[in-house]
């Protein structure tokens, strides 16, 4: 199983964001970002390290995937709801996969005692503080939140008109209308194309994001991807998680727009400090596979102070993002073709 947004939100709410490394008040482990102790490349965090909010977000995505994979392996053979799984991922993220693997909670879960497993979440509310093992208020609150999520019924996934990017999300569409890519009968092909330009912006290579409608280029905006120190363009198979480089060349699937505080709200709550109030997730579809994950298209919320992204497509202004949304609502293009001239981008 994969962790959902509920797991990520729960982890963020208790871990908080620290851009300078600090020692965890319990075991004293150097920690940074949203609770990261080991970088994706295997290097341990050390006191004195500093990262950007974008880097923290990519490290979080890597860590959540890692812990989700670990929990999945340990609960193999058991059927869990999404909420139960998300609660266990948050728990494992905090106590470690080793502790989770040896826990009474896991034994009860494997034995079919789901209620007993849920109750065991509350046991993990202690830490050694000043040499004494004691209940820590923050851990107590986190365990209670995780158990509440574990016990919460998981609703089936639903797509509403407020979150769709396709024609069924247009004003007047029926609320709750389902969405299917290619639902509009338009001759030719509709897609997005991302290519390099010779221009730069604050040390970042400017990329041209073009809207192709009915096989013809209709409009474009300039965007960027990656951090200024990591402007290396690679094919999917050669692009590593945590590299902070631009998203790799290839074909990507464009998912529905996600609004934090409702459709067309560009001034609402941010998903996190590096991502604004709206984002569009992307999935790599080839050729082959890539280690990159958590790639999205979003407004670069830190553009004024710390421009760049951890690999996402960074849109430089609300006006440009509004233009992008207009394209998506026009013909619902679901393909993003990233072509850096490396020879691996398939034909649309």
mmCIF file of C-alpha atoms in Angstrom:
data_model
loop_
_atom_site.group_PDB
_atom_site.id
_atom_site.type_symbol
_atom_site.label_atom_id
_atom_site.label_comp_id
_atom_site.label_asym_id
_atom_site.label_seq_id
_atom_site.Cartn_x
_atom_site.Cartn_y
_atom_site.Cartn_z
ATOM 1 C CA UNK A 1 0.000 0.000 0.000
ATOM 2 C CA UNK A 2 0.944 3.630 -0.407
ATOM 3 C CA UNK A 3 0.571 6.243 2.302
ATOM 4 C CA UNK A 4 -2.111 8.817 1.569
ATOM 5 C CA UNK A 5 -2.262 12.544 2.243
ATOM 6 C CA UNK A 6 -3.739 11.768 5.686
ATOM 7 C CA UNK A 7 -0.470 10.141 6.759
ATOM 8 C CA UNK A 8 1.628 12.990 5.389
ATOM 9 C CA UNK A 9 -0.539 15.654 7.030
ATOM 10 C CA UNK A 10 -0.400 13.843 10.377
ATOM 11 C CA UNK A 11 3.378 13.509 10.222
ATOM 12 C CA UNK A 12 3.840 17.168 9.277
ATOM 13 C CA UNK A 13 1.526 18.360 12.056
ATOM 14 C CA UNK A 14 3.630 16.681 14.751
ATOM 15 C CA UNK A 15 7.121 16.805 13.270
ATOM 16 C CA UNK A 16 6.993 20.479 12.310
ATOM 17 C CA UNK A 17 9.546 22.004 9.934
ATOM 18 C CA UNK A 18 13.120 22.812 10.956
ATOM 19 C CA UNK A 19 15.500 23.986 8.226
ATOM 20 C CA UNK A 20 18.553 23.834 10.513
ATOM 21 C CA UNK A 21 19.606 20.519 12.017
ATOM 22 C CA UNK A 22 18.907 20.019 15.721
ATOM 23 C CA UNK A 23 19.200 17.206 18.231
ATOM 24 C CA UNK A 24 16.008 15.313 18.935
ATOM 25 C CA UNK A 25 15.122 15.979 22.598
ATOM 26 C CA UNK A 26 14.746 12.246 23.263
ATOM 27 C CA UNK A 27 17.652 10.181 21.879
ATOM 28 C CA UNK A 28 19.554 13.273 20.732
ATOM 29 C CA UNK A 29 19.684 12.160 17.094
ATOM 30 C CA UNK A 30 20.545 15.002 14.663
ATOM 31 C CA UNK A 31 17.328 15.765 12.785
ATOM 32 C CA UNK A 32 16.261 18.190 10.067
ATOM 33 C CA UNK A 33 13.251 19.092 7.924
ATOM 34 C CA UNK A 34 10.154 17.113 8.854
ATOM 35 C CA UNK A 35 11.958 14.637 11.087
ATOM 36 C CA UNK A 36 14.586 13.446 8.593
ATOM 37 C CA UNK A 37 17.607 11.797 10.226
ATOM 38 C CA UNK A 38 19.198 10.228 7.135
ATOM 39 C CA UNK A 39 19.298 11.920 3.733
ATOM 40 C CA UNK A 40 18.061 9.991 0.653
ATOM 41 C CA UNK A 41 21.688 9.388 -0.390
ATOM 42 C CA UNK A 42 22.345 7.541 2.884
ATOM 43 C CA UNK A 43 24.306 10.300 4.633
ATOM 44 C CA UNK A 44 23.302 10.932 8.232
ATOM 45 C CA UNK A 45 22.102 14.385 9.205
ATOM 46 C CA UNK A 46 24.610 16.251 11.355
ATOM 47 C CA UNK A 47 24.303 19.320 13.529
ATOM 48 C CA UNK A 48 25.197 22.374 11.462
ATOM 49 C CA UNK A 49 23.387 21.174 8.336
ATOM 50 C CA UNK A 50 20.875 23.479 6.681
ATOM 51 C CA UNK A 51 18.339 22.830 3.931
ATOM 52 C CA UNK A 52 15.598 24.664 2.037
ATOM 53 C CA UNK A 53 11.867 24.114 2.460
ATOM 54 C CA UNK A 54 11.793 22.458 -0.966
ATOM 55 C CA UNK A 55 14.510 20.023 0.071
ATOM 56 C CA UNK A 56 12.619 19.269 3.278
ATOM 57 C CA UNK A 57 9.537 18.397 1.230
ATOM 58 C CA UNK A 58 11.433 15.998 -1.036
ATOM 59 C CA UNK A 59 13.156 14.348 1.932
ATOM 60 C CA UNK A 60 9.752 13.946 3.587
ATOM 61 C CA UNK A 61 8.318 12.310 0.457
ATOM 62 C CA UNK A 62 11.284 9.931 0.300
ATOM 63 C CA UNK A 63 10.992 9.036 3.992
ATOM 64 C CA UNK A 64 7.228 8.497 3.855
ATOM 65 C CA UNK A 65 7.637 6.162 0.866
ATOM 66 C CA UNK A 66 10.391 4.297 2.713
ATOM 67 C CA UNK A 67 8.343 3.815 5.869
ATOM 68 C CA UNK A 68 5.218 2.930 3.891
ATOM 69 C CA UNK A 69 7.182 0.209 2.090
ATOM 70 C CA UNK A 70 8.507 -1.064 5.420
ATOM 71 C CA UNK A 71 5.077 -1.177 7.038
ATOM 72 C CA UNK A 72 3.643 -2.891 3.938
ATOM 73 C CA UNK A 73 6.282 -5.604 4.175
ATOM 74 C CA UNK A 74 5.582 -6.221 7.864
ATOM 75 C CA UNK A 75 1.785 -6.385 7.498
ATOM 76 C CA UNK A 76 1.828 -8.503 4.337
ATOM 77 C CA UNK A 77 -1.132 -10.861 4.338
ATOM 78 C CA UNK A 78 -3.316 -8.599 6.470
ATOM 79 C CA UNK A 79 -6.089 -6.471 4.994
ATOM 80 C CA UNK A 80 -5.956 -2.896 6.290
ATOM 81 C CA UNK A 81 -8.060 0.138 5.542
ATOM 82 C CA UNK A 82 -6.249 3.184 4.194
ATOM 83 C CA UNK A 83 -6.715 4.974 7.521
ATOM 84 C CA UNK A 84 -5.285 2.041 9.482
ATOM 85 C CA UNK A 85 -2.280 1.899 7.182
ATOM 86 C CA UNK A 86 -1.720 5.669 7.341
ATOM 87 C CA UNK A 87 -1.800 5.591 11.148
ATOM 88 C CA UNK A 88 0.807 2.821 11.219
ATOM 89 C CA UNK A 89 3.056 4.686 8.774
ATOM 90 C CA UNK A 90 2.967 7.764 11.022
ATOM 91 C CA UNK A 91 3.764 5.596 14.046
ATOM 92 C CA UNK A 92 6.659 3.824 12.301
ATOM 93 C CA UNK A 93 7.978 7.160 11.012
ATOM 94 C CA UNK A 94 8.292 8.247 14.635
ATOM 95 C CA UNK A 95 9.426 5.078 16.452
ATOM 96 C CA UNK A 96 11.398 3.465 13.615
ATOM 97 C CA UNK A 97 10.774 0.339 11.567
ATOM 98 C CA UNK A 98 12.889 -1.770 13.925
ATOM 99 C CA UNK A 99 10.712 -0.930 16.915
ATOM 100 C CA UNK A 100 7.584 -1.408 14.821
ATOM 101 C CA UNK A 101 8.756 -4.839 13.636
ATOM 102 C CA UNK A 102 9.260 -6.053 17.203
ATOM 103 C CA UNK A 103 6.131 -4.495 18.672
ATOM 104 C CA UNK A 104 3.229 -6.188 20.412
ATOM 105 C CA UNK A 105 1.060 -4.090 18.109
ATOM 106 C CA UNK A 106 2.338 -5.943 15.048
ATOM 107 C CA UNK A 107 1.957 -9.319 16.763
ATOM 108 C CA UNK A 108 -1.674 -8.545 17.583
ATOM 109 C CA UNK A 109 -2.309 -7.322 14.048
ATOM 110 C CA UNK A 110 -0.845 -10.476 12.535
ATOM 111 C CA UNK A 111 -2.915 -12.516 14.968
ATOM 112 C CA UNK A 112 -6.119 -10.901 13.767
ATOM 113 C CA UNK A 113 -6.650 -8.702 16.833
ATOM 114 C CA UNK A 114 -7.141 -5.396 15.022
ATOM 115 C CA UNK A 115 -8.779 -3.697 18.013
ATOM 116 C CA UNK A 116 -5.917 -4.767 20.256
ATOM 117 C CA UNK A 117 -3.410 -3.488 17.715
ATOM 118 C CA UNK A 118 -5.135 -0.109 17.674
ATOM 119 C CA UNK A 119 -4.988 0.084 21.461
ATOM 120 C CA UNK A 120 -1.260 -0.683 21.357
ATOM 121 C CA UNK A 121 -0.604 2.565 19.491
ATOM 122 C CA UNK A 122 -1.170 4.422 22.765
ATOM 123 C CA UNK A 123 1.642 2.480 24.461
ATOM 124 C CA UNK A 124 4.301 4.361 22.480
ATOM 125 C CA UNK A 125 3.974 7.623 24.401
ATOM 126 C CA UNK A 126 7.228 7.557 26.365
ATOM 127 C CA UNK A 127 10.791 8.701 25.750
ATOM 128 C CA UNK A 128 13.967 9.005 27.780
ATOM 129 C CA UNK A 129 14.286 12.606 28.948
ATOM 130 C CA UNK A 130 17.284 13.563 31.099
ATOM 131 C CA UNK A 131 17.986 9.887 31.660
ATOM 132 C CA UNK A 132 14.452 9.037 32.797
ATOM 133 C CA UNK A 133 11.866 7.209 30.691
ATOM 134 C CA UNK A 134 8.627 9.132 31.004
ATOM 135 C CA UNK A 135 5.390 10.029 29.238
ATOM 136 C CA UNK A 136 5.975 12.938 26.864
ATOM 137 C CA UNK A 137 2.898 15.152 26.272
ATOM 138 C CA UNK A 138 3.701 15.609 22.573
ATOM 139 C CA UNK A 139 4.044 11.862 22.035
ATOM 140 C CA UNK A 140 0.833 11.253 23.963
ATOM 141 C CA UNK A 141 -1.056 13.644 21.672
ATOM 142 C CA UNK A 142 0.483 12.081 18.579
ATOM 143 C CA UNK A 143 -0.421 8.546 19.651
ATOM 144 C CA UNK A 144 -3.992 9.643 20.355
ATOM 145 C CA UNK A 145 -4.225 11.232 16.894
ATOM 146 C CA UNK A 146 -2.792 8.101 15.249
ATOM 147 C CA UNK A 147 -5.200 5.829 17.100
ATOM 148 C CA UNK A 148 -8.128 8.079 16.160
ATOM 149 C CA UNK A 149 -7.090 7.792 12.511
ATOM 150 C CA UNK A 150 -6.632 4.018 12.884
ATOM 151 C CA UNK A 151 -10.220 3.695 14.159
ATOM 152 C CA UNK A 152 -11.733 6.081 11.616
ATOM 153 C CA UNK A 153 -13.694 4.472 8.813
ATOM 154 C CA UNK A 154 -12.066 4.932 5.429
ATOM 155 C CA UNK A 155 -14.394 6.442 2.854
ATOM 156 C CA UNK A 156 -14.080 5.234 -0.743
ATOM 157 C CA UNK A 157 -12.117 7.677 -2.907
ATOM 158 C CA UNK A 158 -14.366 10.270 -4.475
ATOM 159 C CA UNK A 159 -13.683 12.834 -7.153
ATOM 160 C CA UNK A 160 -15.758 15.982 -7.048
ATOM 161 C CA UNK A 161 -16.230 18.712 -9.574
ATOM 162 C CA UNK A 162 -14.287 21.101 -7.349
ATOM 163 C CA UNK A 163 -11.054 19.150 -7.766
ATOM 164 C CA UNK A 164 -11.145 18.046 -11.379
ATOM 165 C CA UNK A 165 -9.011 19.629 -14.036
ATOM 166 C CA UNK A 166 -10.957 18.377 -17.029
ATOM 167 C CA UNK A 167 -14.072 19.631 -18.799
ATOM 168 C CA UNK A 168 -16.358 18.013 -16.209
ATOM 169 C CA UNK A 169 -14.959 20.529 -13.720
ATOM 170 C CA UNK A 170 -16.224 23.473 -15.698
ATOM 171 C CA UNK A 171 -18.940 25.687 -14.216
ATOM 172 C CA UNK A 172 -22.292 24.005 -14.651
ATOM 173 C CA UNK A 173 -20.922 20.458 -14.436
ATOM 174 C CA UNK A 174 -22.853 18.186 -12.138
ATOM 175 C CA UNK A 175 -21.452 18.031 -8.609
ATOM 176 C CA UNK A 176 -19.600 14.785 -8.084
ATOM 177 C CA UNK A 177 -19.369 14.112 -11.809
ATOM 178 C CA UNK A 178 -16.767 11.498 -12.558
ATOM 179 C CA UNK A 179 -13.877 12.230 -14.838
ATOM 180 C CA UNK A 180 -12.284 10.267 -17.619
ATOM 181 C CA UNK A 181 -9.202 11.401 -19.535
ATOM 182 C CA UNK A 182 -10.027 12.202 -23.121
ATOM 183 C CA UNK A 183 -13.682 12.775 -22.332
ATOM 184 C CA UNK A 184 -13.888 15.629 -24.844
ATOM 185 C CA UNK A 185 -14.061 14.764 -28.525
ATOM 186 C CA UNK A 186 -11.348 17.009 -29.978
ATOM 187 C CA UNK A 187 -9.584 16.087 -33.239
ATOM 188 C CA UNK A 188 -5.825 15.634 -33.000
ATOM 189 C CA UNK A 189 -3.749 15.426 -29.841
ATOM 190 C CA UNK A 190 -3.783 17.607 -26.752
ATOM 191 C CA UNK A 191 -0.820 17.534 -24.384
ATOM 192 C CA UNK A 192 1.814 19.564 -22.542
ATOM 193 C CA UNK A 193 5.430 19.777 -23.703
ATOM 194 C CA UNK A 194 8.376 20.831 -21.509
ATOM 195 C CA UNK A 195 11.634 21.840 -23.218
ATOM 196 C CA UNK A 196 14.834 23.677 -22.316
ATOM 197 C CA UNK A 197 15.557 27.246 -23.351
ATOM 198 C CA UNK A 198 18.803 29.217 -23.381
ATOM 199 C CA UNK A 199 17.492 31.606 -20.744
ATOM 200 C CA UNK A 200 18.055 31.566 -16.996
ATOM 201 C CA UNK A 201 16.320 33.044 -13.971
ATOM 202 C CA UNK A 202 18.220 33.395 -10.692
ATOM 203 C CA UNK A 203 20.616 30.619 -11.675
ATOM 204 C CA UNK A 204 17.855 28.293 -12.875
ATOM 205 C CA UNK A 205 17.495 27.154 -16.477
ATOM 206 C CA UNK A 206 14.234 28.449 -17.887
ATOM 207 C CA UNK A 207 12.019 25.726 -19.312
ATOM 208 C CA UNK A 208 9.230 26.319 -21.791
ATOM 209 C CA UNK A 209 5.940 24.652 -20.886
ATOM 210 C CA UNK A 210 3.865 24.557 -24.057
ATOM 211 C CA UNK A 211 0.172 23.783 -24.455
ATOM 212 C CA UNK A 212 -0.394 21.718 -27.595
ATOM 213 C CA UNK A 213 -4.023 21.662 -28.731
ATOM 214 C CA UNK A 214 -5.217 19.634 -31.689
ATOM 215 C CA UNK A 215 -1.586 18.942 -32.555
ATOM 216 C CA UNK A 216 -0.600 22.627 -32.704
ATOM 217 C CA UNK A 217 1.256 24.796 -30.182
ATOM 218 C CA UNK A 218 -1.237 27.275 -28.761
ATOM 219 C CA UNK A 219 0.581 29.056 -25.917
ATOM 220 C CA UNK A 220 3.433 28.694 -23.450
ATOM 221 C CA UNK A 221 4.741 29.873 -20.093
ATOM 222 C CA UNK A 222 8.278 29.810 -18.692
ATOM 223 C CA UNK A 223 8.932 27.638 -15.638
ATOM 224 C CA UNK A 224 11.889 25.946 -13.941
ATOM 225 C CA UNK A 225 12.704 22.772 -12.034
ATOM 226 C CA UNK A 226 15.303 21.742 -9.453
ATOM 227 C CA UNK A 227 17.617 23.976 -7.439
ATOM 228 C CA UNK A 228 20.165 26.399 -8.866
ATOM 229 C CA UNK A 229 23.062 24.184 -7.724
ATOM 230 C CA UNK A 230 21.668 21.059 -9.353
ATOM 231 C CA UNK A 231 20.728 22.005 -12.912
ATOM 232 C CA UNK A 232 21.667 18.645 -14.422
ATOM 233 C CA UNK A 233 19.181 17.196 -16.907
ATOM 234 C CA UNK A 234 18.892 13.410 -17.045
ATOM 235 C CA UNK A 235 16.853 10.546 -18.414
ATOM 236 C CA UNK A 236 14.440 8.843 -16.034
ATOM 237 C CA UNK A 237 16.617 5.836 -15.208
ATOM 238 C CA UNK A 238 19.592 8.062 -14.353
ATOM 239 C CA UNK A 239 17.735 10.502 -12.099
ATOM 240 C CA UNK A 240 18.041 9.713 -8.387
ATOM 241 C CA UNK A 241 15.711 10.493 -5.492
ATOM 242 C CA UNK A 242 16.968 13.390 -3.417
ATOM 243 C CA UNK A 243 19.178 14.736 -6.218
ATOM 244 C CA UNK A 244 17.318 18.092 -6.294
ATOM 245 C CA UNK A 245 17.763 18.044 -10.076
ATOM 246 C CA UNK A 246 15.016 18.898 -12.580
ATOM 247 C CA UNK A 247 12.395 16.242 -13.203
ATOM 248 C CA UNK A 248 13.802 13.715 -15.684
ATOM 249 C CA UNK A 249 13.065 13.440 -19.375
ATOM 250 C CA UNK A 250 10.182 11.226 -20.441
ATOM 251 C CA UNK A 251 6.409 10.985 -20.401
ATOM 252 C CA UNK A 252 4.482 12.003 -17.283
ATOM 253 C CA UNK A 253 0.824 11.568 -16.404
ATOM 254 C CA UNK A 254 -0.962 14.723 -15.259
ATOM 255 C CA UNK A 255 -3.299 14.121 -12.314
ATOM 256 C CA UNK A 256 -6.222 16.246 -11.115
ATOM 257 C CA UNK A 257 -5.555 19.629 -9.561
ATOM 258 C CA UNK A 258 -5.469 19.611 -5.757
ATOM 259 C CA UNK A 259 -6.708 22.768 -4.019
ATOM 260 C CA UNK A 260 -5.916 23.131 -0.325
ATOM 261 C CA UNK A 261 -8.819 25.465 0.457
ATOM 262 C CA UNK A 262 -11.213 25.032 -2.437
ATOM 263 C CA UNK A 263 -11.379 25.507 -6.180
ATOM 264 C CA UNK A 264 -9.584 28.569 -7.591
ATOM 265 C CA UNK A 265 -8.425 29.724 -4.148
ATOM 266 C CA UNK A 266 -4.901 30.995 -4.774
ATOM 267 C CA UNK A 267 -4.633 32.755 -1.412
ATOM 268 C CA UNK A 268 -5.557 29.848 0.840
ATOM 269 C CA UNK A 269 -3.513 27.687 3.183
ATOM 270 C CA UNK A 270 -0.271 26.296 1.772
ATOM 271 C CA UNK A 271 0.197 22.529 1.489
ATOM 272 C CA UNK A 272 3.646 23.186 2.975
ATOM 273 C CA UNK A 273 6.050 26.154 2.997
ATOM 274 C CA UNK A 274 7.557 25.266 -0.389
ATOM 275 C CA UNK A 275 4.290 24.478 -2.160
ATOM 276 C CA UNK A 276 1.493 26.999 -2.381
ATOM 277 C CA UNK A 277 -2.258 26.450 -2.039
ATOM 278 C CA UNK A 278 -2.625 24.456 -5.266
ATOM 279 C CA UNK A 279 -0.644 21.654 -6.873
ATOM 280 C CA UNK A 280 -0.880 19.145 -9.729
ATOM 281 C CA UNK A 281 0.740 15.736 -9.049
ATOM 282 C CA UNK A 282 2.672 13.994 -11.826
ATOM 283 C CA UNK A 283 3.528 10.308 -12.335
ATOM 284 C CA UNK A 284 6.438 9.104 -14.480
ATOM 285 C CA UNK A 285 5.250 6.752 -17.240
ATOM 286 C CA UNK A 286 8.463 5.973 -19.047
ATOM 287 C CA UNK A 287 10.423 4.963 -20.824
ATOM 288 C CA UNK A 288 11.457 2.562 -18.073
ATOM 289 C CA UNK A 289 11.301 3.705 -14.468
ATOM 290 C CA UNK A 290 12.780 6.454 -12.322
ATOM 291 C CA UNK A 291 13.661 6.768 -8.647
ATOM 292 C CA UNK A 292 12.115 10.233 -8.543
ATOM 293 C CA UNK A 293 8.853 10.606 -6.638
ATOM 294 C CA UNK A 294 6.573 13.327 -5.273
ATOM 295 C CA UNK A 295 6.965 15.368 -8.475
ATOM 296 C CA UNK A 296 4.262 17.977 -9.027
ATOM 297 C CA UNK A 297 3.528 21.238 -10.817
ATOM 298 C CA UNK A 298 3.020 24.068 -8.347
ATOM 299 C CA UNK A 299 3.576 27.761 -7.772
ATOM 300 C CA UNK A 300 7.079 28.387 -6.418
ATOM 301 C CA UNK A 301 5.939 29.770 -3.078
ATOM 302 C CA UNK A 302 9.534 30.584 -2.046
ATOM 303 C CA UNK A 303 10.483 32.356 -5.273
ATOM 304 C CA UNK A 304 11.281 35.692 -3.616
ATOM 305 C CA UNK A 305 13.671 34.292 -1.003
ATOM 306 C CA UNK A 306 14.727 30.850 -2.219
ATOM 307 C CA UNK A 307 13.795 30.236 -5.874
ATOM 308 C CA UNK A 308 13.739 26.740 -7.301
ATOM 309 C CA UNK A 309 12.186 23.401 -6.421
ATOM 310 C CA UNK A 310 13.264 19.960 -5.275
ATOM 311 C CA UNK A 311 12.481 18.625 -8.747
ATOM 312 C CA UNK A 312 8.909 19.741 -9.266
ATOM 313 C CA UNK A 313 7.841 22.050 -12.077
ATOM 314 C CA UNK A 314 7.963 25.472 -10.454
ATOM 315 C CA UNK A 315 5.502 27.977 -11.893
ATOM 316 C CA UNK A 316 6.777 31.498 -11.297
ATOM 317 C CA UNK A 317 3.546 33.382 -10.631
ATOM 318 C CA UNK A 318 -0.130 32.967 -9.835
ATOM 319 C CA UNK A 319 -0.921 34.495 -13.234
ATOM 320 C CA UNK A 320 1.091 31.793 -15.017
ATOM 321 C CA UNK A 321 -0.495 29.047 -12.928
ATOM 322 C CA UNK A 322 -3.933 30.430 -13.767
ATOM 323 C CA UNK A 323 -2.956 30.143 -17.434
ATOM 324 C CA UNK A 324 -1.937 26.514 -16.875
ATOM 325 C CA UNK A 325 -5.264 25.761 -15.196
ATOM 326 C CA UNK A 326 -7.062 27.332 -18.169
ATOM 327 C CA UNK A 327 -5.267 24.939 -20.541
ATOM 328 C CA UNK A 328 -6.142 21.936 -18.420
ATOM 329 C CA UNK A 329 -9.788 22.900 -18.299
ATOM 330 C CA UNK A 330 -9.858 23.502 -22.032
ATOM 331 C CA UNK A 331 -9.112 20.017 -23.393
ATOM 332 C CA UNK A 332 -7.993 18.028 -20.329
ATOM 333 C CA UNK A 333 -4.475 17.112 -21.532
ATOM 334 C CA UNK A 334 -3.196 14.225 -19.400
ATOM 335 C CA UNK A 335 0.243 13.829 -20.944
ATOM 336 C CA UNK A 336 3.297 15.923 -20.076
ATOM 337 C CA UNK A 337 6.177 15.188 -22.445
ATOM 338 C CA UNK A 338 9.524 16.328 -21.046
ATOM 339 C CA UNK A 339 12.038 16.613 -23.882
ATOM 340 C CA UNK A 340 15.521 17.907 -23.031
ATOM 341 C CA UNK A 341 16.990 16.562 -26.259
ATOM 342 C CA UNK A 342 18.462 13.473 -24.567
ATOM 343 C CA UNK A 343 16.682 11.083 -26.907
ATOM 344 C CA UNK A 344 14.423 9.309 -24.414
ATOM 345 C CA UNK A 345 11.196 11.294 -24.697
ATOM 346 C CA UNK A 346 8.578 9.282 -26.634
ATOM 347 C CA UNK A 347 6.407 10.817 -29.305
ATOM 348 C CA UNK A 348 3.033 12.101 -28.060
#
